[in-house]
Amino acid sequence: MGFVDLFVVALVPVLKTLIITAVGLFLALERVNLLGSAARHYLNNLVFYIFTPALVASSLAETVTSSNIVSLWFMPVNILLTFIIGSALGWVLVKITTTPIQLHGLVISCCAAGNLGNLLLIIIPAVCVEKNSPFGDSITCSTNGKAYASLSMAIGAVYIWTYIYNIIRAYGVQHNTSTANIEDSGEVPELSSNSCTKLLSSQDSLQSDMDHEAQLAVPLIGYETTHEGHFVRKIKQHIKIWTERINLKMLFAPSTIATIVGIIIGVTSLLRKLMIGNEAPLHVIDSSASMLGEAAIPAMTLIVGANLLRGLKKSAVGMRVVIGIQVVRYVAMPLSGICVVKAARHLGLVGSDSLYQFVLLLQYALPSAMTIGTITQLFEVGESECSVIMLWNYALASVALTLWTTYYMWILS
């Protein structure tokens, strides 16, 4: 394919995303008010509990089989590496740009989590049907490509609703907890009289407990043991704080359960014959799930557009942060992906399928996941800032994604 063809293939899905985002922005205007704060909250719940699980389960059940799932074992590892590398780069970015603490989780998440769902489901089949595609027969390419994209979407959803969800939640809790701010920064924030009373009361209670334990310990074990006990209590206290911040229940989020269900149906021959295919007796269940799942992507995109209205009015995110995220997502991450996939291919971990390697490479070059906007809406942390970041992210994706797609095909051909 020529450069112009590649540019059109990459540009069309991004333009679709931007158009739907604009519709969400229009629906959030005060004159229209169809996507106000309450409406976005309820729509977020629908995306989280219904639309996304249905999309993940139906896509996996239709495309993943017992014969191809074993050969795809490296994809979960590769996606995990994208999250780890992106998180490390995001942490460096927030330190360099002195980003406000309440936005640390948002910035790290935007650097770590790529759009592993709808863009791959659009781009991969489009590449396969193009003339002179480097990936062989269009039918075989489309079938395998859908399986790769579906598995990528499912694994990405699990990581996002466990790892990214808890990062944004943890930093949101850290920002809203006065005692945590005092311990981390050493500064005393401005507090109301009620807040001061509660803070002093809690500190007095904690100090009383510590003094009481120290009085019991000194006669028995002496000063050194008392000092050691104080150190152990501090460790336990920090562990308790982070345990409270991390919601372990999200390990069993609806999208995670849907992933398990979809894989079980896909790899179990009896269940697959009962539910998958036009002649299957229970085909209506799979069709219904697919119909619900089709609403997930436009619903998430509408939410991003609605949140953008707040971002245009007021946003605490600085231009340095926005530029830094683009550099991480479109320069540092794709280069890291080339190193990872080349090393995996050299070690024989990914086989010789060029389409599979292309999908693995593309996972590093995608814009930030739109689901991040849904999570910020759930916690009401960094909603407007997220919208501004997404606007620039997807505006630049039409050029960056095209260039990296062209380069990836060139090194694989």
Short mmCIF file of C-alpha atoms in Angstrom, two decimals:
data_model
loop_
_atom_site.label_atom_id
_atom_site.label_comp_id
_atom_site.label_asym_id
_atom_site.label_seq_id
_atom_site.Cartn_x
_atom_site.Cartn_y
_atom_site.Cartn_z
CA MET A 1 0.00 0.00 0.00
CA GLY A 2 1.12 3.54 -0.71
CA PHE A 3 1.49 6.31 1.80
CA VAL A 4 -1.78 7.96 0.76
CA ASP A 5 -3.70 4.69 1.20
CA LEU A 6 -2.17 4.17 4.63
CA PHE A 7 -2.97 7.75 5.58
CA VAL A 8 -6.65 7.26 4.65
CA VAL A 9 -6.84 3.94 6.52
CA ALA A 10 -5.47 5.51 9.70
CA LEU A 11 -7.32 8.81 9.30
CA VAL A 12 -10.86 7.47 8.84
CA PRO A 13 -11.28 5.79 12.29
CA VAL A 14 -9.75 8.80 14.03
CA LEU A 15 -12.08 11.17 12.16
CA LYS A 16 -15.04 9.04 13.18
CA THR A 17 -13.94 9.33 16.78
CA LEU A 18 -13.57 13.11 16.53
CA ILE A 19 -17.01 13.50 14.92
CA ILE A 20 -18.74 11.50 17.66
CA THR A 21 -16.75 13.51 20.23
CA ALA A 22 -18.12 16.69 18.71
CA VAL A 23 -21.65 15.29 18.98
CA GLY A 24 -21.08 14.60 22.68
CA LEU A 25 -19.85 18.17 23.13
CA PHE A 26 -22.97 19.51 21.44
CA LEU A 27 -25.27 17.37 23.60
CA ALA A 28 -23.59 18.72 26.74
CA LEU A 29 -24.26 22.38 25.87
CA GLU A 30 -26.56 24.16 28.30
CA ARG A 31 -29.11 24.88 25.57
CA VAL A 32 -29.36 21.17 24.71
CA ASN A 33 -28.46 19.61 28.11
CA LEU A 34 -28.92 15.99 27.06
CA LEU A 35 -25.56 14.96 28.51
CA GLY A 36 -25.42 16.90 31.73
CA SER A 37 -23.64 15.72 34.85
CA ALA A 38 -26.41 13.33 35.92
CA ALA A 39 -26.85 11.91 32.42
CA ARG A 40 -23.10 11.27 32.06
CA HIS A 41 -23.08 9.49 35.42
CA TYR A 42 -25.85 7.09 34.39
CA LEU A 43 -24.31 6.57 30.94
CA ASN A 44 -20.99 5.72 32.59
CA ASN A 45 -22.69 3.06 34.68
CA LEU A 46 -24.26 1.57 31.56
CA VAL A 47 -20.86 1.47 29.83
CA PHE A 48 -19.21 -0.12 32.86
CA TYR A 49 -21.83 -2.73 33.76
CA ILE A 50 -23.50 -3.52 30.41
CA PHE A 51 -21.96 -2.27 27.17
CA THR A 52 -18.26 -3.03 27.67
CA PRO A 53 -18.76 -6.54 29.17
CA ALA A 54 -21.14 -7.42 26.33
CA LEU A 55 -18.65 -6.23 23.72
CA VAL A 56 -15.74 -8.11 25.30
CA ALA A 57 -17.63 -11.37 25.83
CA SER A 58 -19.21 -11.51 22.36
CA SER A 59 -15.99 -10.60 20.52
CA LEU A 60 -13.91 -13.20 22.36
CA ALA A 61 -16.51 -15.94 22.06
CA GLU A 62 -16.70 -15.44 18.29
CA THR A 63 -13.00 -15.15 17.49
CA VAL A 64 -10.93 -17.01 20.11
CA THR A 65 -10.74 -20.79 19.74
CA SER A 66 -8.84 -23.59 21.43
CA SER A 67 -6.47 -23.79 18.45
CA ASN A 68 -5.39 -20.13 18.34
CA ILE A 69 -5.43 -19.11 21.99
CA VAL A 70 -2.20 -20.97 22.78
CA SER A 71 -0.29 -19.17 20.03
CA LEU A 72 -1.42 -15.79 21.39
CA TRP A 73 0.08 -16.19 24.87
CA PHE A 74 2.60 -13.37 24.35
CA MET A 75 -0.08 -10.72 23.75
CA PRO A 76 -1.08 -10.36 27.45
CA VAL A 77 2.62 -10.02 28.29
CA ASN A 78 3.12 -7.43 25.58
CA ILE A 79 0.14 -5.35 26.73
CA LEU A 80 1.35 -5.56 30.33
CA LEU A 81 4.72 -4.22 29.16
CA THR A 82 2.99 -1.28 27.46
CA PHE A 83 1.33 -0.43 30.78
CA ILE A 84 4.56 -0.80 32.78
CA ILE A 85 6.71 1.24 30.37
CA GLY A 86 4.01 3.88 29.98
CA SER A 87 3.54 4.14 33.74
CA ALA A 88 7.27 4.63 34.29
CA LEU A 89 7.43 7.34 31.63
CA GLY A 90 4.30 8.98 33.04
CA TRP A 91 5.77 9.02 36.54
CA VAL A 92 8.89 10.74 35.18
CA LEU A 93 6.67 13.23 33.35
CA VAL A 94 4.68 14.27 36.43
CA LYS A 95 7.93 14.79 38.34
CA ILE A 96 9.50 16.89 35.59
CA THR A 97 6.41 19.04 35.01
CA THR A 98 5.45 19.28 38.74
CA THR A 99 1.90 18.22 37.91
CA PRO A 100 -0.69 18.79 40.68
CA ILE A 101 -1.12 15.69 42.85
CA GLN A 102 -4.77 15.20 41.90
CA LEU A 103 -3.72 14.81 38.23
CA HIS A 104 -0.88 12.35 38.77
CA GLY A 105 -3.14 9.34 38.25
CA LEU A 106 -4.66 10.86 35.10
CA VAL A 107 -1.30 11.68 33.50
CA ILE A 108 0.22 8.29 34.34
CA SER A 109 -2.90 6.54 33.02
CA CYS A 110 -2.88 8.48 29.74
CA CYS A 111 0.77 7.50 29.23
CA ALA A 112 0.21 3.84 30.17
CA ALA A 113 -3.12 2.81 28.61
CA GLY A 114 -3.62 2.87 24.85
CA ASN A 115 -6.84 2.48 22.89
CA LEU A 116 -6.57 -1.28 22.50
CA GLY A 117 -10.20 -1.76 21.48
CA ASN A 118 -12.13 0.15 18.85
CA LEU A 119 -9.20 1.54 16.84
CA LEU A 120 -7.65 -1.91 16.34
CA LEU A 121 -11.06 -3.35 15.43
CA ILE A 122 -11.33 -0.70 12.71
CA ILE A 123 -7.75 -0.38 11.50
CA ILE A 124 -6.77 -4.06 11.22
CA PRO A 125 -9.67 -5.17 8.95
CA ALA A 126 -9.22 -2.00 6.88
CA VAL A 127 -5.56 -2.82 6.32
CA CYS A 128 -6.39 -6.41 5.39
CA VAL A 129 -8.88 -5.52 2.62
CA GLU A 130 -6.59 -2.96 0.97
CA LYS A 131 -4.93 -3.89 -2.31
CA ASN A 132 -1.31 -5.04 -2.08
CA SER A 133 -1.66 -5.67 1.64
CA PRO A 134 1.56 -7.13 3.06
CA PHE A 135 -0.42 -9.61 5.16
CA GLY A 136 -1.58 -11.98 2.43
CA ASP A 137 -5.11 -13.18 1.64
CA SER A 138 -7.71 -10.62 2.76
CA ILE A 139 -10.17 -13.20 4.15
CA THR A 140 -7.58 -15.00 6.27
CA CYS A 141 -6.07 -11.69 7.29
CA SER A 142 -9.45 -10.28 8.35
CA THR A 143 -10.34 -13.40 10.35
CA ASN A 144 -7.03 -13.54 12.18
CA GLY A 145 -6.96 -9.78 12.57
CA LYS A 146 -10.34 -9.72 14.27
CA ALA A 147 -9.19 -12.43 16.68
CA TYR A 148 -6.04 -10.45 17.52
CA ALA A 149 -7.95 -7.19 17.93
CA SER A 150 -10.68 -8.81 20.06
CA LEU A 151 -8.17 -10.42 22.40
CA SER A 152 -6.28 -7.13 22.62
CA MET A 153 -9.50 -5.31 23.52
CA ALA A 154 -10.42 -7.88 26.17
CA ILE A 155 -7.00 -7.93 27.83
CA GLY A 156 -6.80 -4.15 27.67
CA ALA A 157 -10.20 -3.86 29.34
CA VAL A 158 -9.06 -6.12 32.20
CA TYR A 159 -5.87 -4.12 32.75
CA ILE A 160 -7.67 -0.79 32.53
CA TRP A 161 -10.44 -1.68 34.98
CA THR A 162 -7.96 -3.13 37.47
CA TYR A 163 -4.67 -1.27 37.11
CA ILE A 164 -5.72 2.12 35.68
CA TYR A 165 -8.92 2.23 37.71
CA ASN A 166 -6.98 1.80 40.95
CA ILE A 167 -4.27 4.30 39.97
CA ILE A 168 -6.80 7.07 39.38
CA ARG A 169 -8.71 6.07 42.49
CA ALA A 170 -5.57 5.93 44.66
CA TYR A 171 -4.34 9.37 43.66
CA GLY A 172 -7.84 10.76 44.04
CA VAL A 173 -8.05 9.42 47.59
CA GLN A 174 -4.55 10.69 48.32
CA HIS A 175 -5.51 14.19 47.22
CA ASN A 176 -8.70 14.21 49.27
CA THR A 177 -7.09 12.87 52.46
CA SER A 178 -5.65 15.70 54.54
CA THR A 179 -3.46 13.47 56.71
CA ALA A 180 -1.85 11.89 53.65
CA ASN A 181 -1.03 15.32 52.25
CA ILE A 182 0.61 16.34 55.53
CA GLU A 183 2.80 13.20 55.63
CA ASP A 184 3.79 13.36 51.94
CA SER A 185 4.46 17.09 51.50
CA GLY A 186 5.13 18.31 55.03
CA GLU A 187 2.84 21.30 54.40
CA VAL A 188 -0.26 22.18 56.35
CA PRO A 189 -3.24 22.73 54.02
CA GLU A 190 -5.98 25.21 54.72
CA LEU A 191 -8.77 23.51 56.62
CA SER A 192 -12.17 24.56 57.83
CA SER A 193 -12.92 24.59 61.54
CA ASN A 194 -14.81 21.28 61.33
CA SER A 195 -11.98 19.68 59.40
CA CYS A 196 -9.44 20.95 61.94
CA THR A 197 -11.50 19.52 64.80
CA LYS A 198 -11.75 16.10 63.12
CA LEU A 199 -8.06 16.10 62.23
CA LEU A 200 -6.95 17.04 65.74
CA SER A 201 -9.32 14.47 67.22
CA SER A 202 -7.98 11.70 65.00
CA GLN A 203 -4.38 12.68 65.73
CA ASP A 204 -5.03 12.77 69.49
CA SER A 205 -6.67 9.35 69.28
CA LEU A 206 -3.76 7.91 67.29
CA GLN A 207 -1.20 9.44 69.64
CA SER A 208 -3.09 8.10 72.65
CA ASP A 209 -3.04 4.59 71.20
CA MET A 210 0.66 4.81 70.42
CA ASP A 211 1.48 6.13 73.92
CA HIS A 212 -0.56 3.38 75.52
CA GLU A 213 1.22 0.68 73.52
CA ALA A 214 4.60 2.22 74.30
CA GLN A 215 3.85 2.23 78.04
CA LEU A 216 3.04 -1.47 77.90
CA ALA A 217 6.11 -2.31 75.83
CA VAL A 218 8.85 -0.41 77.70
CA PRO A 219 8.85 -2.41 80.96
CA LEU A 220 8.94 -5.70 79.08
CA ILE A 221 11.35 -5.29 76.19
CA GLY A 222 13.18 -2.01 76.64
CA TYR A 223 13.96 0.89 74.37
CA GLU A 224 15.27 -1.00 71.31
CA THR A 225 12.21 -3.19 71.04
CA THR A 226 9.96 -0.17 71.52
CA HIS A 227 11.75 1.61 68.68
CA GLU A 228 11.40 -1.50 66.50
CA GLY A 229 7.70 -1.76 67.35
CA HIS A 230 7.20 1.85 66.32
CA PHE A 231 8.86 1.10 62.95
CA VAL A 232 6.65 -1.95 62.42
CA ARG A 233 3.55 0.07 63.27
CA LYS A 234 4.56 2.69 60.70
CA ILE A 235 4.92 0.00 58.05
CA LYS A 236 1.53 -1.47 58.93
CA GLN A 237 0.01 1.99 58.84
CA HIS A 238 1.32 2.66 55.31
CA ILE A 239 0.17 -0.78 54.13
CA LYS A 240 -3.29 -0.10 55.55
CA ILE A 241 -3.45 3.28 53.77
CA TRP A 242 -2.60 1.80 50.36
CA THR A 243 -4.90 -1.18 50.94
CA GLU A 244 -7.76 1.24 51.51
CA ARG A 245 -6.85 3.18 48.40
CA ILE A 246 -6.74 0.13 46.12
CA ASN A 247 -10.11 -1.39 45.34
CA LEU A 248 -9.37 -5.10 45.05
CA LYS A 249 -12.99 -5.75 44.08
CA MET A 250 -12.19 -4.28 40.66
CA LEU A 251 -10.11 -7.40 39.96
CA PHE A 252 -13.52 -8.96 39.40
CA ALA A 253 -15.00 -6.07 37.43
CA PRO A 254 -17.75 -6.87 34.91
CA SER A 255 -15.27 -6.64 32.01
CA THR A 256 -12.96 -9.14 33.74
CA ILE A 257 -15.80 -11.59 34.26
CA ALA A 258 -16.89 -11.05 30.65
CA THR A 259 -13.38 -11.88 29.44
CA ILE A 260 -13.40 -15.17 31.35
CA VAL A 261 -16.87 -16.05 30.05
CA GLY A 262 -15.97 -15.19 26.45
CA ILE A 263 -12.79 -17.28 26.49
CA ILE A 264 -14.59 -20.25 28.08
CA ILE A 265 -17.30 -20.15 25.40
CA GLY A 266 -14.73 -19.76 22.61
CA VAL A 267 -12.43 -22.63 23.64
CA THR A 268 -15.14 -25.08 24.75
CA SER A 269 -16.35 -26.88 21.63
CA LEU A 270 -19.76 -27.81 23.09
CA LEU A 271 -20.58 -24.25 24.20
CA ARG A 272 -19.26 -22.86 20.95
CA LYS A 273 -21.55 -25.12 18.92
CA LEU A 274 -24.51 -24.11 21.08
CA MET A 275 -24.00 -20.34 20.89
CA ILE A 276 -21.71 -19.31 18.00
CA GLY A 277 -22.81 -19.39 14.39
CA ASN A 278 -26.06 -18.77 12.53
CA GLU A 279 -27.11 -22.40 12.95
CA ALA A 280 -26.41 -22.56 16.69
CA PRO A 281 -29.48 -23.25 18.88
CA LEU A 282 -28.60 -20.41 21.30
CA HIS A 283 -27.29 -18.01 18.68
CA VAL A 284 -29.76 -15.37 19.87
CA ILE A 285 -27.76 -14.94 23.09
CA ASP A 286 -24.58 -14.14 21.20
CA SER A 287 -26.47 -11.82 18.84
CA SER A 288 -28.04 -9.95 21.74
CA ALA A 289 -24.66 -9.52 23.44
CA SER A 290 -23.12 -8.27 20.20
CA MET A 291 -25.93 -5.76 19.78
CA LEU A 292 -25.38 -4.41 23.29
CA GLY A 293 -21.62 -4.34 22.81
CA GLU A 294 -21.90 -2.17 19.72
CA ALA A 295 -23.13 0.66 21.96
CA ALA A 296 -19.97 0.69 24.11
CA ILE A 297 -17.63 2.59 21.78
CA PRO A 298 -20.00 5.41 20.76
CA ALA A 299 -21.20 5.80 24.36
CA MET A 300 -17.64 6.19 25.69
CA THR A 301 -16.82 8.64 22.90
CA LEU A 302 -19.91 10.73 23.65
CA ILE A 303 -18.85 10.94 27.30
CA VAL A 304 -15.40 12.20 26.28
CA GLY A 305 -17.02 14.88 24.11
CA ALA A 306 -19.40 15.92 26.90
CA ASN A 307 -16.52 16.22 29.35
CA LEU A 308 -14.65 18.33 26.81
CA LEU A 309 -17.07 21.20 27.46
CA ARG A 310 -15.71 21.57 30.98
CA GLY A 311 -12.17 21.33 29.69
CA LEU A 312 -12.73 24.20 27.27
CA LYS A 313 -14.10 26.38 30.07
CA LYS A 314 -11.53 25.61 32.73
CA SER A 315 -8.62 23.20 32.93
CA ALA A 316 -5.77 22.88 35.40
CA VAL A 317 -3.59 20.85 33.05
CA GLY A 318 -0.62 22.78 31.67
CA MET A 319 0.61 22.79 28.10
CA ARG A 320 3.87 21.13 29.19
CA VAL A 321 1.91 18.16 30.50
CA VAL A 322 -0.15 17.87 27.30
CA ILE A 323 2.97 18.01 25.13
CA GLY A 324 4.75 15.53 27.39
CA ILE A 325 1.92 12.99 27.07
CA GLN A 326 2.03 13.28 23.27
CA VAL A 327 5.80 12.70 23.28
CA VAL A 328 5.38 9.63 25.49
CA ARG A 329 2.52 8.15 23.46
CA TYR A 330 3.79 8.89 19.96
CA VAL A 331 7.59 8.85 20.31
CA ALA A 332 8.84 6.99 23.38
CA MET A 333 6.23 4.22 23.44
CA PRO A 334 6.46 3.22 19.73
CA LEU A 335 10.25 3.12 19.93
CA SER A 336 10.01 0.95 23.05
CA GLY A 337 7.58 -1.32 21.22
CA ILE A 338 10.03 -1.88 18.39
CA CYS A 339 12.70 -2.99 20.88
CA VAL A 340 10.30 -5.30 22.74
CA VAL A 341 8.81 -7.00 19.67
CA LYS A 342 12.18 -7.37 17.94
CA ALA A 343 13.59 -8.98 21.08
CA ALA A 344 10.57 -11.30 21.34
CA ARG A 345 10.92 -12.28 17.69
CA HIS A 346 14.65 -12.92 18.11
CA LEU A 347 13.90 -15.20 21.08
CA GLY A 348 11.17 -17.02 19.16
CA LEU A 349 8.33 -15.91 21.43
CA VAL A 350 5.94 -14.57 18.77
CA GLY A 351 6.33 -16.88 15.80
CA SER A 352 6.56 -15.79 12.16
CA ASP A 353 3.07 -14.34 11.61
CA SER A 354 3.72 -10.79 10.40
CA LEU A 355 0.14 -9.69 11.11
CA TYR A 356 0.47 -10.79 14.73
CA GLN A 357 3.74 -8.88 15.07
CA PHE A 358 2.11 -5.86 13.44
CA VAL A 359 -0.68 -5.87 16.04
CA LEU A 360 1.87 -6.17 18.85
CA LEU A 361 3.78 -3.18 17.49
CA LEU A 362 0.63 -1.15 16.94
CA GLN A 363 -0.35 -1.57 20.59
CA TYR A 364 2.51 0.79 21.50
CA ALA A 365 1.54 3.53 19.02
CA LEU A 366 -2.15 4.01 19.83
CA PRO A 367 -3.64 7.12 21.47
CA SER A 368 -4.75 6.99 25.09
CA ALA A 369 -7.71 4.79 25.99
CA MET A 370 -11.04 6.61 26.01
CA THR A 371 -12.08 4.48 28.98
CA ILE A 372 -9.89 6.76 31.10
CA GLY A 373 -12.50 9.46 30.58
CA THR A 374 -15.16 7.10 31.89
CA ILE A 375 -13.10 6.36 35.02
CA THR A 376 -12.42 10.04 35.72
CA GLN A 377 -16.16 10.63 35.39
CA LEU A 378 -16.86 7.89 37.92
CA PHE A 379 -14.53 9.46 40.51
CA GLU A 380 -15.10 13.07 39.43
CA VAL A 381 -11.32 13.63 39.32
CA GLY A 382 -9.66 15.40 36.37
CA GLU A 383 -12.67 15.19 34.04
CA SER A 384 -12.04 18.44 32.19
CA GLU A 385 -8.27 17.87 32.07
CA CYS A 386 -8.83 14.40 30.64
CA SER A 387 -10.99 15.85 27.86
CA VAL A 388 -8.30 18.36 26.85
CA ILE A 389 -5.64 15.63 26.82
CA MET A 390 -7.88 13.37 24.71
CA LEU A 391 -8.63 16.18 22.25
CA TRP A 392 -4.95 16.73 21.48
CA ASN A 393 -4.22 13.01 21.63
CA TYR A 394 -6.74 12.07 18.96
CA ALA A 395 -6.10 15.17 16.86
CA LEU A 396 -2.43 14.16 16.53
CA ALA A 397 -3.24 10.45 16.14
CA SER A 398 -4.24 10.88 12.48
CA VAL A 399 -0.65 11.82 11.59
CA ALA A 400 1.34 9.87 14.20
CA LEU A 401 -0.59 6.62 13.81
CA THR A 402 -0.27 6.78 10.02
CA LEU A 403 3.48 7.31 10.14
CA TRP A 404 4.06 4.48 12.60
CA THR A 405 1.72 2.15 10.70
CA THR A 406 3.72 2.78 7.54
CA TYR A 407 7.02 2.18 9.31
CA TYR A 408 5.81 -1.01 11.01
CA MET A 409 4.69 -2.47 7.67
CA TRP A 410 8.02 -1.55 6.16
CA ILE A 411 10.10 -3.33 8.82
CA LEU A 412 7.84 -6.42 8.68
CA SER A 413 7.78 -6.74 4.88
#
